[in-house]
Short mmCIF file of C-alpha atoms in Angstrom, two decimals:
data_model
loop_
_atom_site.label_atom_id
_atom_site.label_comp_id
_atom_site.label_asym_id
_atom_site.label_seq_id
_atom_site.Cartn_x
_atom_site.Cartn_y
_atom_site.Cartn_z
CA MET V 490 0.00 0.00 0.00
CA ALA V 491 1.04 3.64 -0.39
CA GLU V 492 3.27 5.15 2.28
CA LEU V 493 1.15 6.47 5.13
CA PRO V 494 1.69 9.96 6.54
CA ALA V 495 3.53 10.91 9.72
CA PHE V 496 2.62 13.83 11.96
CA ARG V 497 4.18 16.51 14.15
CA PHE V 498 2.81 16.74 17.67
CA GLY V 499 1.53 20.27 18.23
CA GLY V 500 0.59 20.11 21.90
CA ARG V 501 -2.67 18.22 21.42
CA VAL V 502 -4.05 15.33 19.42
CA THR V 503 -6.09 16.83 16.60
CA ASP V 504 -9.31 15.39 15.22
CA ALA V 505 -7.41 14.37 12.07
CA GLU V 506 -4.75 12.54 14.09
CA LEU V 507 -7.36 10.74 16.18
CA ALA V 508 -9.26 9.73 13.05
CA PHE V 509 -6.05 8.38 11.48
CA TYR V 510 -5.24 6.33 14.61
CA GLU V 511 -8.75 4.93 14.84
CA GLU V 512 -8.72 4.00 11.15
CA TYR V 513 -5.25 2.46 10.87
CA GLY V 514 -4.43 1.42 14.45
CA PHE V 515 -1.20 3.41 14.74
CA ILE V 516 0.27 6.87 14.30
CA VAL V 517 3.83 8.21 13.90
CA TYR V 518 4.96 11.51 15.44
CA ARG V 519 8.24 12.87 14.08
CA GLY V 520 10.78 14.54 16.37
CA MET V 521 8.56 14.46 19.43
CA VAL V 522 11.38 13.81 21.92
CA ALA V 523 14.32 16.23 22.07
CA SER V 524 17.79 14.84 21.41
CA GLU V 525 18.93 15.75 24.93
CA ASP V 526 16.04 13.75 26.41
CA VAL V 527 16.88 10.79 24.15
CA ALA V 528 20.43 10.99 25.52
CA VAL V 529 19.17 10.98 29.14
CA LEU V 530 16.94 7.96 28.53
CA SER V 531 19.83 6.10 26.87
CA GLU V 532 22.31 6.96 29.63
CA ASP V 533 19.86 5.90 32.32
CA ALA V 534 19.32 2.60 30.51
CA GLU V 535 23.04 1.84 30.57
CA ARG V 536 23.25 2.64 34.29
CA TYR V 537 20.20 0.53 35.01
CA GLN V 538 21.63 -2.33 32.92
CA ARG V 539 24.78 -2.30 35.03
CA ARG V 540 22.71 -2.44 38.21
CA VAL V 541 20.72 -5.42 36.95
CA LEU V 542 23.89 -7.26 35.93
CA ALA V 543 25.43 -6.48 39.32
CA GLY V 544 22.43 -7.98 41.11
CA SER V 545 21.44 -4.75 42.85
CA VAL V 546 17.87 -4.63 41.51
CA ALA V 547 14.96 -6.32 43.27
CA ARG V 548 14.63 -9.85 41.93
CA ASP V 549 10.94 -9.48 41.05
CA HIS V 550 11.79 -6.39 39.00
CA VAL V 551 14.31 -8.22 36.77
CA ASP V 552 12.81 -9.18 33.43
CA THR V 553 11.75 -12.77 32.74
CA VAL V 554 9.96 -12.07 29.44
CA ALA V 555 12.77 -11.62 26.90
CA PRO V 556 15.73 -14.02 26.62
CA VAL V 557 19.07 -12.88 28.03
CA THR V 558 22.26 -12.70 25.96
CA ARG V 559 24.97 -14.57 27.86
CA ASP V 560 28.73 -15.09 27.78
CA GLU V 561 30.12 -18.50 26.84
CA ASP V 562 30.13 -19.53 30.49
CA GLY V 563 26.43 -18.69 30.81
CA THR V 564 26.89 -15.43 32.72
CA PRO V 565 24.31 -12.78 31.74
CA LYS V 566 25.88 -10.24 29.40
CA ARG V 567 22.87 -8.19 28.29
CA TYR V 568 19.27 -7.97 29.46
CA HIS V 569 17.09 -7.05 26.51
CA ARG V 570 14.25 -5.69 28.62
CA LEU V 571 14.53 -3.43 31.66
CA ASN V 572 11.33 -3.27 33.66
CA TYR V 573 9.91 -0.67 36.06
CA PHE V 574 12.15 1.89 34.39
CA THR V 575 10.69 4.95 36.07
CA GLN V 576 11.05 3.31 39.46
CA TYR V 577 14.85 3.22 39.09
CA CYS V 578 15.69 6.16 36.81
CA GLU V 579 14.68 9.51 38.29
CA ARG V 580 15.79 11.69 35.39
CA SER V 581 13.92 9.51 32.93
CA ARG V 582 10.86 9.53 35.17
CA ASP V 583 10.69 13.31 34.90
CA ILE V 584 10.81 13.07 31.09
CA LEU V 585 8.33 10.21 30.70
CA ARG V 586 5.76 11.72 33.05
CA THR V 587 5.50 14.95 31.07
CA GLU V 588 2.08 16.04 29.88
CA GLN V 589 2.75 15.41 26.18
CA PHE V 590 2.78 11.64 26.69
CA ALA V 591 -0.24 11.71 29.01
CA LEU V 592 -2.10 13.61 26.28
CA LEU V 593 -1.42 10.77 23.86
CA GLY V 594 -2.73 8.28 26.38
CA ARG V 595 -5.93 10.20 27.04
CA ALA V 596 -6.58 10.71 23.33
CA PHE V 597 -6.00 7.12 22.20
CA ALA V 598 -6.94 5.03 25.26
CA GLY V 599 -9.48 7.26 26.95
CA PRO V 600 -9.72 10.27 29.29
CA SER V 601 -9.51 8.14 32.44
CA CYS V 602 -6.35 6.29 31.39
CA TRP V 603 -3.37 5.77 33.69
CA LEU V 604 0.27 4.89 33.05
CA LEU V 605 1.29 1.29 33.74
CA GLU V 606 4.20 2.06 36.03
CA ASP V 607 4.36 0.17 39.33
CA THR V 608 2.79 -3.13 38.27
CA MET V 609 2.97 -5.79 35.52
CA ASN V 610 6.49 -4.68 34.42
CA GLY V 611 5.61 -0.96 34.34
CA VAL V 612 7.50 1.24 31.89
CA VAL V 613 9.78 -0.97 29.77
CA TRP V 614 13.04 -0.33 27.87
CA GLN V 615 13.65 -2.89 25.12
CA PHE V 616 16.86 -3.55 23.18
CA LYS V 617 17.43 -5.50 19.96
CA THR V 618 20.95 -6.49 18.98
CA GLY V 619 22.66 -8.15 16.04
CA GLY V 620 25.42 -10.75 15.99
CA THR V 621 25.46 -14.51 16.35
CA SER V 622 25.19 -14.44 20.13
CA SER V 623 22.15 -12.15 20.32
CA ALA V 624 19.23 -13.61 22.23
CA TYR V 625 16.87 -10.96 20.83
CA SER V 626 17.24 -9.89 17.21
CA ALA V 627 13.64 -10.05 15.96
CA ILE V 628 10.09 -10.40 17.20
CA ARG V 629 7.32 -12.58 15.78
CA TRP V 630 3.94 -11.25 14.73
CA HIS V 631 1.77 -10.69 17.76
CA LEU V 632 -0.77 -8.51 19.58
CA ASP V 633 0.24 -6.65 22.72
CA PHE V 634 -2.93 -7.60 24.61
CA PRO V 635 -5.66 -10.12 23.80
CA ALA V 636 -9.30 -9.08 23.54
CA GLY V 637 -10.91 -8.67 26.92
CA HIS V 638 -7.68 -8.07 28.83
CA PRO V 639 -8.44 -6.34 32.14
CA LEU V 640 -6.10 -3.44 31.27
CA SER V 641 -7.99 -2.68 28.04
CA PRO V 642 -8.28 -0.33 26.31
CA VAL V 643 -4.51 0.25 26.00
CA VAL V 644 -2.32 2.36 23.74
CA THR V 645 1.37 1.51 23.44
CA VAL V 646 3.56 4.62 23.14
CA GLY V 647 6.96 3.66 21.72
CA ILE V 648 9.75 6.23 22.08
CA TYR V 649 12.63 5.46 19.71
CA LEU V 650 16.10 6.04 21.14
CA ASP V 651 17.88 4.95 17.93
CA ASP V 652 17.07 5.20 14.25
CA SER V 653 14.83 2.31 13.24
CA THR V 654 15.11 1.08 9.64
CA ARG V 655 14.51 -2.01 7.54
CA SER V 656 18.16 -3.00 8.09
CA ASN V 657 17.78 -3.18 11.87
CA GLY V 658 14.28 -4.61 11.92
CA CYS V 659 11.97 -1.63 12.26
CA LEU V 660 8.41 -2.03 13.49
CA ALA V 661 6.13 -3.65 10.90
CA VAL V 662 2.35 -3.40 11.22
CA ILE V 663 -0.76 -4.58 9.41
CA PRO V 664 -2.82 -1.39 9.17
CA LYS V 665 -6.45 -1.75 10.29
CA SER V 666 -5.82 -5.20 11.77
CA HIS V 667 -7.12 -3.94 15.12
CA ARG V 668 -10.51 -3.68 13.40
CA TYR V 669 -10.55 -6.67 11.08
CA PRO V 670 -9.28 -10.24 11.58
CA ILE V 671 -6.24 -11.40 9.60
CA GLY V 672 -7.11 -14.06 7.06
CA VAL V 673 -5.02 -17.02 5.89
CA CYS V 674 -3.33 -14.75 3.33
CA GLY V 675 -2.77 -11.56 5.25
CA PRO V 676 -2.11 -8.18 3.61
CA GLU V 677 1.38 -6.81 3.06
CA PRO V 678 2.85 -5.16 6.16
CA VAL V 679 3.85 -1.53 6.37
CA TYR V 680 7.39 -0.96 7.65
CA LEU V 681 7.61 2.10 9.90
CA GLU V 682 11.09 3.57 9.55
CA VAL V 683 11.68 6.30 12.12
CA ALA V 684 14.52 8.35 13.61
CA ALA V 685 15.70 8.66 17.19
CA GLY V 686 13.25 10.94 18.99
CA ASP V 687 10.26 9.82 16.94
CA VAL V 688 7.26 8.23 18.65
CA ILE V 689 4.93 5.52 17.38
CA CYS V 690 1.62 4.94 19.15
CA HIS V 691 -0.21 1.75 18.34
CA HIS V 692 -3.40 0.00 19.34
CA GLU V 693 -3.21 -2.93 21.73
CA ARG V 694 -4.63 -5.33 19.14
CA ILE V 695 -2.86 -4.26 15.95
CA TYR V 696 -0.88 -7.13 14.43
CA HIS V 697 2.82 -6.22 14.47
CA GLY V 698 6.36 -7.64 14.56
CA SER V 699 9.89 -6.93 13.34
CA ASP V 700 12.43 -8.63 11.07
CA PRO V 701 15.86 -9.76 12.30
CA MET V 702 18.61 -7.18 12.63
CA ARG V 703 20.91 -7.56 9.62
CA ASP V 704 23.92 -5.68 10.99
CA PRO V 705 25.88 -8.00 13.32
CA SER V 706 27.09 -5.00 15.30
CA GLY V 707 23.76 -3.16 15.24
CA HIS V 708 21.42 -2.31 18.08
CA ARG V 709 18.10 -0.52 18.58
CA ALA V 710 16.52 0.67 21.83
CA THR V 711 12.90 1.65 22.39
CA MET V 712 11.09 2.87 25.51
CA TYR V 713 7.51 1.65 25.91
CA LEU V 714 4.79 3.43 27.85
CA TYR V 715 1.47 1.64 28.26
CA PHE V 716 -1.50 3.91 28.91
CA CYS V 717 -4.41 1.83 30.14
CA ALA V 718 -8.05 2.71 30.70
CA GLY V 719 -9.03 -0.61 32.24
CA ALA V 720 -8.91 -1.68 35.88
CA TYR V 721 -5.74 -1.04 37.85
CA PRO V 722 -4.59 -4.55 38.86
CA GLY V 723 -2.73 -3.61 42.06
CA HIS V 724 0.85 -2.76 42.98
CA GLY V 725 3.72 -5.07 42.11
CA LEU V 726 1.89 -7.82 40.24
CA PRO V 727 3.91 -10.03 37.84
CA PHE V 728 3.68 -9.49 34.10
CA ALA V 729 1.45 -12.52 33.47
CA ASP V 730 0.56 -15.95 34.80
CA THR V 731 2.82 -18.85 33.84
CA LYS V 732 0.79 -19.93 30.80
CA ARG V 733 0.51 -16.45 29.32
CA LEU V 734 4.15 -15.66 30.12
CA LYS V 735 5.39 -18.67 28.15
CA SER V 736 3.30 -17.58 25.17
CA VAL V 737 4.80 -14.08 25.27
CA GLN V 738 8.35 -15.41 25.67
CA ARG V 739 8.00 -17.26 22.36
CA ILE V 740 7.62 -14.06 20.34
CA PHE V 741 11.22 -12.98 21.06
CA VAL V 742 13.68 -14.40 18.52
CA GLY V 743 17.45 -14.65 18.76
CA SER V 744 20.00 -14.68 15.95
CA GLY V 745 19.72 -17.67 13.65
CA GLU V 746 15.97 -18.05 14.20
CA GLN V 747 13.24 -16.91 11.85
CA GLY V 748 11.70 -13.68 13.03
CA MET V 749 8.38 -12.89 11.41
CA GLU V 750 6.43 -16.07 12.10
CA PRO V 751 3.14 -15.78 13.97
CA GLU V 752 2.89 -16.52 17.66
CA ARG V 753 1.68 -20.06 18.30
#
């Protein structure tokens, strides 16, 4: 299909932007996050990573969803998801709690929405890497939340901390799939190439995934905010029960595996 437009956030979500999101299930905002804020988020992620590797983060806050890249002796080398980010990174918390992101949540999830922050993994930083040892290089086609999830409705706000292109496995979506079921022969995906500082908001039930990272030395980091208008589940709950967690774990793909297969 023809390339779909991107937008510039002007301090509010316009009727045209809301209509686009409701029609296609996603929206791209160019240059929404200043370069200095991108740098703060990235620096905080590296500090937080070191704390997790050093064992100084609460055990129930250490990610169990994505696989971990390890050294040859099995020692963790890189966690590909950092959970409860705003609980550990004060500077980032000040950035991520700003009104511009809350406005996106209220527009796309509903006026009573709240930020998933102190429960079910909270704010999440996610990191794809290339190379033969990478435990997370691609992600299979999936939905963020199944129909009827207690958090619903949810909008995922993805803040890109690196350029995201076809070569490093940018986000791919099936436009309108939040409204219509995917058939046996699904439509062609749209690949959303963005720059560091861009933001992509997408519906909880849009079908999406990403191809493997082609550059063996490449990496791509994204910060995810989940604005939910469903019931608050309570403080400190785990991401999912054992059955659901195993299903989610299968969507993360390491190097040498095929990346764009559907979740089974």
